[in-house]
Coordinates of C-alpha atoms and ligand atoms in Angstrom, one line a residue:
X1 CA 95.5 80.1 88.8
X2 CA 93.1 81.9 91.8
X3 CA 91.0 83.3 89.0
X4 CA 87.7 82.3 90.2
X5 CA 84.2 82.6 89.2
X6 CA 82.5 85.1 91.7
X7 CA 81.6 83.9 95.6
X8 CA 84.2 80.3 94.8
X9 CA 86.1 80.9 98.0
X10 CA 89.2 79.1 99.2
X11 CA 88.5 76.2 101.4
X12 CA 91.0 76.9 104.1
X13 CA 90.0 79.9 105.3
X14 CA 89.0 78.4 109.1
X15 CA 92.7 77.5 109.0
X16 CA 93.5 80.8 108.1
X17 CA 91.4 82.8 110.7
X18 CA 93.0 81.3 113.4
X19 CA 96.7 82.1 111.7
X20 CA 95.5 86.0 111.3
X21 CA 93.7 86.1 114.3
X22 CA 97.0 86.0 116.6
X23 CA 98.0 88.6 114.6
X24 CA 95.3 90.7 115.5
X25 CA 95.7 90.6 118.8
X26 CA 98.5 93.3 119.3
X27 CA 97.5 96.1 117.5
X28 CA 94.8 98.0 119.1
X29 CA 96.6 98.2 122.1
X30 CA 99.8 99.3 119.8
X31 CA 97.8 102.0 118.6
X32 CA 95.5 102.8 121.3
X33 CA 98.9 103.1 123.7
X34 CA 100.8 104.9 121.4
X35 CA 103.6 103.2 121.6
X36 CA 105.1 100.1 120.6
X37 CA 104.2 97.2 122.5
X38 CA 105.0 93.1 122.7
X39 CA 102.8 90.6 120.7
X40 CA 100.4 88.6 123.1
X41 CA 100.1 85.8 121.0
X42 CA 98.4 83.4 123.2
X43 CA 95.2 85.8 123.6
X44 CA 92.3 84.9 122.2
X45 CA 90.9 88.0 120.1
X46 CA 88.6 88.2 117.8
X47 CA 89.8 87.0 114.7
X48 CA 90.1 89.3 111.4
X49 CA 87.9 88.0 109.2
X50 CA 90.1 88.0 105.3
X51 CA 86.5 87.2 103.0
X52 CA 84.8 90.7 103.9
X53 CA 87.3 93.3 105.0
X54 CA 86.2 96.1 106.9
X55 CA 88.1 99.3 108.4
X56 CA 88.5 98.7 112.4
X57 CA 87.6 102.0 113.8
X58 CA 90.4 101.1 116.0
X59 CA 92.8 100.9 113.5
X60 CA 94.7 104.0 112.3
X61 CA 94.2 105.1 108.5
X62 CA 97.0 105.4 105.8
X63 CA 100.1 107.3 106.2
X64 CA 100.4 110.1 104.1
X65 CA 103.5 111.1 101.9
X66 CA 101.8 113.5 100.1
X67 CA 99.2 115.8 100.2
X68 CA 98.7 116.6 97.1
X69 CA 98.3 115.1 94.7
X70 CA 97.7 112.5 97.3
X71 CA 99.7 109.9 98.2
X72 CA 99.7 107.8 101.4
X73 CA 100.6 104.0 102.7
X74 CA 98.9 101.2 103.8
X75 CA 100.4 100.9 108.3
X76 CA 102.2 97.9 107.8
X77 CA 102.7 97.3 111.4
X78 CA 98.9 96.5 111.6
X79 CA 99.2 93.8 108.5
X80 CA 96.3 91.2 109.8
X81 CA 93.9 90.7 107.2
X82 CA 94.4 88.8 104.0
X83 CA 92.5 91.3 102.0
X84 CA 93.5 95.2 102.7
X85 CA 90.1 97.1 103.9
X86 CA 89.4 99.8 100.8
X87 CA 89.9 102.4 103.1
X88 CA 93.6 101.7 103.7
X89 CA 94.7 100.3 100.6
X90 CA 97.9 102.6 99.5
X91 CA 97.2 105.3 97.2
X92 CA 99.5 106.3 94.4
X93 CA 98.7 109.4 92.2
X94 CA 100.6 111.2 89.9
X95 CA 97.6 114.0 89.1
X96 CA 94.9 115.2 90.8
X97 CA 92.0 112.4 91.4
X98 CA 89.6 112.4 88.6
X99 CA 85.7 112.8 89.4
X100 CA 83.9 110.9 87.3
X101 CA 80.5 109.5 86.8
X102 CA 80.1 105.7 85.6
X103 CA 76.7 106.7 83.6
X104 CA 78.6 109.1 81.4
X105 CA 81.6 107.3 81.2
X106 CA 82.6 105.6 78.1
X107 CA 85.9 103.9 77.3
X108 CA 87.6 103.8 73.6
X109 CA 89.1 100.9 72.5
X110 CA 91.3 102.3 68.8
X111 CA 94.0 102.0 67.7
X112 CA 95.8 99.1 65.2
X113 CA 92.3 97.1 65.2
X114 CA 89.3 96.4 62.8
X115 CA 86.6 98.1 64.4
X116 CA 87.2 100.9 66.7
X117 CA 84.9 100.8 69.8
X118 CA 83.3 102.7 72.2
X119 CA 82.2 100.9 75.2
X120 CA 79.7 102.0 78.7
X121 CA 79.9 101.4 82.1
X122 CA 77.4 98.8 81.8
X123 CA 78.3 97.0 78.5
X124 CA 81.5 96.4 80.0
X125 CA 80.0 94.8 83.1
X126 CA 77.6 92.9 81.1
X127 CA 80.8 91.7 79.0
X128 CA 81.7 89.5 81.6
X129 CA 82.7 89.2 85.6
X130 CA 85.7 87.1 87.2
X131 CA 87.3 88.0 90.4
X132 CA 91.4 88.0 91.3
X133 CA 92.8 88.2 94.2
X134 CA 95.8 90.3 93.4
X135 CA 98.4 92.6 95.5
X136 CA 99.9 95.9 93.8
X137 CA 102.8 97.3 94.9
X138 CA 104.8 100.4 94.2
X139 CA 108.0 100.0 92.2
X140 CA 109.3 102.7 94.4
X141 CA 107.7 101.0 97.4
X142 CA 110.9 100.7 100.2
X143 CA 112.4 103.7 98.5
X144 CA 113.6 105.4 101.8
X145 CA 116.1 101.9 101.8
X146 CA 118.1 103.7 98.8
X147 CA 121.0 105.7 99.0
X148 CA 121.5 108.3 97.9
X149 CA 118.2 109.6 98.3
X150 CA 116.2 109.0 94.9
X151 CA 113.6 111.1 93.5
X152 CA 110.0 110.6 93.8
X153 CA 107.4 109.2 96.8
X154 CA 109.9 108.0 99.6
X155 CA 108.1 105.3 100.5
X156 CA 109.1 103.1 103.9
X157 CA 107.3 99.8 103.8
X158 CA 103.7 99.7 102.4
X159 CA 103.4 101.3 98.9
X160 CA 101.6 97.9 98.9
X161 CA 98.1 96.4 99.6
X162 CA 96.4 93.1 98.4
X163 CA 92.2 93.0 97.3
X164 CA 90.2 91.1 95.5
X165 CA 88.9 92.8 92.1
X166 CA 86.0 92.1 90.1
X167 CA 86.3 92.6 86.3
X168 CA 86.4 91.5 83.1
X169 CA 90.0 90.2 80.9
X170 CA 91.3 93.3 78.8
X171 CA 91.2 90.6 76.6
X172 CA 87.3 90.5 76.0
X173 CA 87.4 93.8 75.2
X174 CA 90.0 93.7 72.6
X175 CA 88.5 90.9 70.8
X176 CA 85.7 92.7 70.3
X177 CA 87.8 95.5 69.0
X178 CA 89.3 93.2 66.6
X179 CA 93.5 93.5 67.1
X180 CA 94.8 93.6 63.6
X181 CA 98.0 91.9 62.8
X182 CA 101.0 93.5 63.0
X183 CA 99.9 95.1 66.4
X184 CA 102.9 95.0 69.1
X185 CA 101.6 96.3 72.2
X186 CA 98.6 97.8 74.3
X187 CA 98.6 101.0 75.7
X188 CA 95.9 101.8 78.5
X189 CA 95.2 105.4 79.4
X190 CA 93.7 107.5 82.6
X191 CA 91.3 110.2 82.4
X192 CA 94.2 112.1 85.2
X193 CA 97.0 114.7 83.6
X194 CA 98.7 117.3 84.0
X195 CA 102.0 119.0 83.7
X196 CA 105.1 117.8 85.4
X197 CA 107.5 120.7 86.4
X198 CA 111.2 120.4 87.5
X199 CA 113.1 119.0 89.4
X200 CA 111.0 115.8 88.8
X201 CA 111.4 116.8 85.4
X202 CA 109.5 119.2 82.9
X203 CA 107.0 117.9 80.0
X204 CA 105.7 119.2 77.4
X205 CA 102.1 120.6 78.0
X206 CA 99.8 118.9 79.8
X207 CA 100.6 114.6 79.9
X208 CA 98.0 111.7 80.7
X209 CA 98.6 109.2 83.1
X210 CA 99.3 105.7 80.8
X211 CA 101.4 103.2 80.4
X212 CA 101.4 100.0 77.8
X213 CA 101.2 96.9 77.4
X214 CA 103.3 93.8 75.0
X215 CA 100.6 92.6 73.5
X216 CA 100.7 88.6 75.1
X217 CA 100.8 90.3 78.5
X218 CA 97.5 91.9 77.5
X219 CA 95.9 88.9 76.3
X220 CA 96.5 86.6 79.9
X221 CA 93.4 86.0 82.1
X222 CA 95.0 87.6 84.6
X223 CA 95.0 91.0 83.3
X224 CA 91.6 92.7 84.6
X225 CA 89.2 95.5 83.7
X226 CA 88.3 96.4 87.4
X227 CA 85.2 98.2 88.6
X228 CA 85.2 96.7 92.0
X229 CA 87.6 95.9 94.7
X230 CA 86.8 93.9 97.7
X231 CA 82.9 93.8 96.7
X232 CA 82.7 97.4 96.6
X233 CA 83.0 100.0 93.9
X234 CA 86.0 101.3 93.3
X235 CA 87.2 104.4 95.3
X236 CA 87.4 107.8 93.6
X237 CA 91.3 107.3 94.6
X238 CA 91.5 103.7 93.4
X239 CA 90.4 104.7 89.6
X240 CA 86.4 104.8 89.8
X241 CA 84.9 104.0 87.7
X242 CA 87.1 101.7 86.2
X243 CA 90.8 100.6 86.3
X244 CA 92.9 98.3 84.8
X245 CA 94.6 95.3 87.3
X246 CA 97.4 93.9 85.9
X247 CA 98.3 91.2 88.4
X248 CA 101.8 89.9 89.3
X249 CA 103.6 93.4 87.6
X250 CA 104.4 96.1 89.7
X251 CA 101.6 98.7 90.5
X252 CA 102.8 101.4 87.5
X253 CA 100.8 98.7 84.6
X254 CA 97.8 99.3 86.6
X255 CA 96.0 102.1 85.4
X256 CA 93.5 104.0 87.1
X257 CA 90.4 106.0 85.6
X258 CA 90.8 104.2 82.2
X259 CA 89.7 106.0 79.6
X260 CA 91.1 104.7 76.5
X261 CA 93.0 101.6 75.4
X262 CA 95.2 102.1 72.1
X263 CA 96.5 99.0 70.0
X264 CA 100.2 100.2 68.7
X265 CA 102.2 98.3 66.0
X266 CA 105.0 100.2 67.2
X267 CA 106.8 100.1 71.4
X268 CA 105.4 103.1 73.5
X269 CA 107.8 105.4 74.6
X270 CA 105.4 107.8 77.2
X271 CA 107.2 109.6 80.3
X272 CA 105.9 106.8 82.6
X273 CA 106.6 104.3 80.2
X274 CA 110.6 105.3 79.5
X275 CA 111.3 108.1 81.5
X276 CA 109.2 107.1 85.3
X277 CA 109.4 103.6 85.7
X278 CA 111.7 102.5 83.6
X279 CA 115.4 100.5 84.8
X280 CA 118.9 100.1 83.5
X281 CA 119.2 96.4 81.6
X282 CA 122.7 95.1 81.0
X283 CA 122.0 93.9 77.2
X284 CA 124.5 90.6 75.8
X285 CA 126.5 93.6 73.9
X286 CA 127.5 95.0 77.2
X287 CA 125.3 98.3 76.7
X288 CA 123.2 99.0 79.6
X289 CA 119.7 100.1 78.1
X290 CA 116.8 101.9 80.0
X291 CA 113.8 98.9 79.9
X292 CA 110.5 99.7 81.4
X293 CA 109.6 98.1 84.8
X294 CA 107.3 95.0 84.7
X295 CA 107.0 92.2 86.8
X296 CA 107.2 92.4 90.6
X297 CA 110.4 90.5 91.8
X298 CA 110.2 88.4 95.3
X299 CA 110.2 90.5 98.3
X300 CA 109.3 90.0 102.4
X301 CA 108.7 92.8 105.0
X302 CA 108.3 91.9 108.9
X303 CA 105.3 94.0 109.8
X304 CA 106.2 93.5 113.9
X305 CA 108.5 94.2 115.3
X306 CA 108.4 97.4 113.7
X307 CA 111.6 99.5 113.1
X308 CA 112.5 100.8 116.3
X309 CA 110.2 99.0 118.2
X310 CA 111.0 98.4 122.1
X311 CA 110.5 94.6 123.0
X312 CA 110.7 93.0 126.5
X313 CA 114.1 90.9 127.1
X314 CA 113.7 87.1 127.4
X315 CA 110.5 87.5 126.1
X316 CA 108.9 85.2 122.9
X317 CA 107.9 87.5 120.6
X318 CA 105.8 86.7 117.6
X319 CA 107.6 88.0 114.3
X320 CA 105.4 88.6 112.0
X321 CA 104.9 89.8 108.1
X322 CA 104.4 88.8 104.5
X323 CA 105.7 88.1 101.6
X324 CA 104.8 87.8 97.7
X325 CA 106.9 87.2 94.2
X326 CA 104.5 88.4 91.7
X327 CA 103.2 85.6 89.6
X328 CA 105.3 82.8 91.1
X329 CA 104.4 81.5 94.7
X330 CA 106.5 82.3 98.0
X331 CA 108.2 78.9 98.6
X332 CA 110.1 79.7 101.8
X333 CA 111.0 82.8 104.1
X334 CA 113.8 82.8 106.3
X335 CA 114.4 84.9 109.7
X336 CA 117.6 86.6 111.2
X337 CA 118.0 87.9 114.2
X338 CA 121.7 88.9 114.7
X339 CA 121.8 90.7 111.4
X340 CA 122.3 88.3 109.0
X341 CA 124.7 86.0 110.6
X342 CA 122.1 83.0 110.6
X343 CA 119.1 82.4 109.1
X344 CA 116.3 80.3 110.6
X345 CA 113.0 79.0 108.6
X346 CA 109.2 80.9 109.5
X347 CA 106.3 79.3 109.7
X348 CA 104.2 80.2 106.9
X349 CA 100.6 80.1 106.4
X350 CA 98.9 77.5 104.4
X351 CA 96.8 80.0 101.9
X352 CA 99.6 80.2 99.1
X353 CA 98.9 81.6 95.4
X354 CA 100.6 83.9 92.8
X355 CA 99.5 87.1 92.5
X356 CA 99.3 87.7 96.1
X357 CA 101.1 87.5 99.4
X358 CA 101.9 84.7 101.8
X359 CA 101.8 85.7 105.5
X360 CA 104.8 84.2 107.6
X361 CA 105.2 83.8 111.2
X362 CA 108.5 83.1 113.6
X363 CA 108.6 82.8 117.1
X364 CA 111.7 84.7 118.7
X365 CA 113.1 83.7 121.7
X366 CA 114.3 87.3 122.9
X367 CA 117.7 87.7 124.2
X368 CA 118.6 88.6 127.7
X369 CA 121.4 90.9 127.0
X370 CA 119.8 94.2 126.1
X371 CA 120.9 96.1 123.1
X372 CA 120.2 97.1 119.6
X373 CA 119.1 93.8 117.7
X374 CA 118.6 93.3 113.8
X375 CA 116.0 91.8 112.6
X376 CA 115.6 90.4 109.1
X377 CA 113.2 88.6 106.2
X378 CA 114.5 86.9 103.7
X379 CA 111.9 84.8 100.7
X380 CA 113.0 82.2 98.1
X381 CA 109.7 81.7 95.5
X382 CA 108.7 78.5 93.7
X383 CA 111.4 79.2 90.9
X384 CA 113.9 79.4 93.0
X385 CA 114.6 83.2 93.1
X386 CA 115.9 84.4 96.5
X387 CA 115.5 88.0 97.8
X388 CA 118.9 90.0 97.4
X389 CA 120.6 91.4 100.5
X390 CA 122.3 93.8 98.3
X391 CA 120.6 96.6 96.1
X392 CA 121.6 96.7 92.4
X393 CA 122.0 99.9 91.7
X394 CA 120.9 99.2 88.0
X395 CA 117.3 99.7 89.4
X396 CA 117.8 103.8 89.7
X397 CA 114.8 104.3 91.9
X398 CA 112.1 101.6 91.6
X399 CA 112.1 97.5 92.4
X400 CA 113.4 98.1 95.7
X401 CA 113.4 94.0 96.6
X402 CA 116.2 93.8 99.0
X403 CA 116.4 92.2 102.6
X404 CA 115.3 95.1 104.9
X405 CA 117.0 95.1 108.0
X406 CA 114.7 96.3 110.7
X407 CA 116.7 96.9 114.4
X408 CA 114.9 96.6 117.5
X409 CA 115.6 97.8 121.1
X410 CA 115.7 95.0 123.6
X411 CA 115.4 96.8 126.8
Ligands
LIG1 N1 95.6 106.9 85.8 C1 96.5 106.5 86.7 N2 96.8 105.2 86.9 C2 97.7 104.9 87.8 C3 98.5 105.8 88.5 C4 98.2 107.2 88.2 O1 98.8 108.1 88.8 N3 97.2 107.5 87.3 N4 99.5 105.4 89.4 C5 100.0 104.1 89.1 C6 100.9 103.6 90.1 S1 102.5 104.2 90.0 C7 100.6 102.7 91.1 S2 101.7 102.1 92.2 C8 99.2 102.2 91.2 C9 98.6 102.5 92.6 O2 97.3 102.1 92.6 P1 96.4 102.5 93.9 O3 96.5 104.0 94.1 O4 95.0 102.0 93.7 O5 97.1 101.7 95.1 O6 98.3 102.9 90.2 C10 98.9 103.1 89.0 N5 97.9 103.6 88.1
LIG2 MO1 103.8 103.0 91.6

């Protein structure tokens, strides 16, 4: 559990600095050339600090994929620093950004419990404060891998970010609520709406941004009230004043700009509940039945090489990336080079918890033929679940966990 009081910090992080540091090492000159360059792994740079992340001015901002309502990705090629600086962290909004203000924001707890509740800005911080290092990802994150096209955001790798949240367990709040028996599930809702209009699909009048909750996953420690993220305030974008982090499920459970939480003694059945977000399930009778998306399944991305990247024959070039598996651990990832043909263990980096991501490394010795070269990550977690090569086309347009190939021009 890496649930931890606030300012407990892992003990390994000299370890670590060193690890993240070679990675830093590349990437200005990446991004101040313009083009893609080799990793200089032996330089010494100054290493990126992972306790208090800050935004390089040297590094680029987010890519966008929409502009409005916004959307925009996290440069994966730069990955180096455990914790994702606020000001890169991907952004993924369905409505226009709320504006809101903490002092007059209240948030209603009602529902299927005893007393209904209305709680402040600063009763809730006063209720209690943990921290939680947790990544979210995008369930359509690595979209632009399906094919056909699929609706929605076409995300290419970074629909995904890691921080470290300060909150307080939906939990404590529902208690105080009372949850009555009978109750089934927890639905959280934003402050954002609108109208959706074809071809996405039309609905009727305006809709809120919410999702819900079965009502155990709502009760585990892991399952935050937010109102900071890496020891700042949230972001307008990132659900100021307050936002629900549900680590270790795909980003969709977090909900941003909460405004109320409703206990249910019935499923919920909202358009980003069944419609958005939701995947085909073969049942035991053979019927395949629509299920909402929930847990994050085990996943790897190289971040360097990029896709398309030149690199220098005969070279040895630093492969580099991350990987993650929700609430289980990353237990191994696994290289190719030749496309899958064989398979070759990384190096991966001693900080390793659920919730988050394990950074891998792999030093390639860079063939002298020049050519087109495929590249490949492959993780296995601590329960023994391997990332596919294959997509399962059961998953329409969301959990998009399959080996990415990424090909390289050796030159
Ligand atoms: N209120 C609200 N919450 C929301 C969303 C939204 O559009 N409105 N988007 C969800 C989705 S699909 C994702 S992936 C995450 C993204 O969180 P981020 O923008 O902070 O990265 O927020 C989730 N919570
Ligand atoms: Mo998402």
């Amino acid at each position: 559990m890496n649930i931890h009081q606030s300012h407990s910090e892992a003990p390994d992080h000299l370890e670590r600095r060193a690890f993240l540091g070679r990675a830093a090492a590349a990437l200005p000159v990446l991004y101040a050339a313009g083009r893609p360059v080799n990793s200089k792994a032996e330089e010494e740079e100054p290493a990126a600090t992972d306790e208090k992340p800050m935004a390089d001015p040297a590094y680029p901002g987010v890519i966008s994929r929409q502009r409005q309502p916004r959307n925009a990705e996290f440069p994966f090629p730069t990955l180096n620093s455990f914790l994702t600086p606020n000001e890169q962290f991907y952004i993924r909004t369905h409505f226009e950004v709320p504006r809101l203000q903490a002092t007059d924001w209240k948030l209603k707890v009602e529902g299927h419990v005893e007393r209904p509740v209305e709680i402040s800005y600063d009763e809730l911080r006063k209720a209690g404060s943990q921290e939680l290092t947790a990544l979210l990802e995008c369930s359509g994150n690595s979209r632009v891998l399906l094919e056909p096209p699929q609706v929605s955001i076409r995300w290419e790798q970074a629909g995904v970010s890691n921080a470290r949240w300060t909150g307080v367990p939906l939990s404590a709040v529902l208690k105080r609520a009372g949850v009555k028996p009978g109750a089934v599930e927890v639905i959280l809702e934003g402050h954002d709406a609108g109208e959706f209009k074809p071809p996405q699909s039309s609905t009727p009048g305006k809709i809120h941004y919410a999702r819900s909750l079965p009502l155990e996953q709502a009760h585990r420690p892991e399952v935050l009230l937010a109102w900071q993220m890496n020891g700042s305030d949230l972001p307008p974008e990132h659900g100021y004043p307050v936002r629900a982090v549900v680590a270790g499920w795909y980003g969709m459970a977090s909900v941003k700009w909460l405004r109320r939480i409703i206990v249910t003694d019935r499923p919920f059945h909202g358009y980003f509940q069944t419609f958005a977000y939701s995947i085909w399930e073969r049942q035991p009778d053979g019927l395949p039945t629509l299920v909402p998306v929930t847990r994050m399944h085990v996943k790897s991305q190289i971040a360097r090489p990029m896709l398309h990247e030149a690199v220098e024959r005969k070279a040895r070039y630093r492969v580099h990336g991350a990987a993650w598996a929700g609430e289980a651990e990353v237990s191994r990832v696994e290289i190719s080079t030749n496309g899958g043909k064989s398979w070759e263990a990384a190096r991966l980096d001693e900080r390793s918890e659920p919730f988050t991501w394990r950074f891998f490394e792999y030093q390639w010795q860079v063939p002298s033929q020049p050519g087109r070269y495929t590249l490949m990550s492959r993780a296995t977690d601590s329960r023994g679940n391997v990332q596919p090569l294959e997509r399962d086309g059961d998953r329409r347009n969301a959990v998009v966990n399959h080996v990415q190939p990424m090909e390289v021009l050796v030159r």
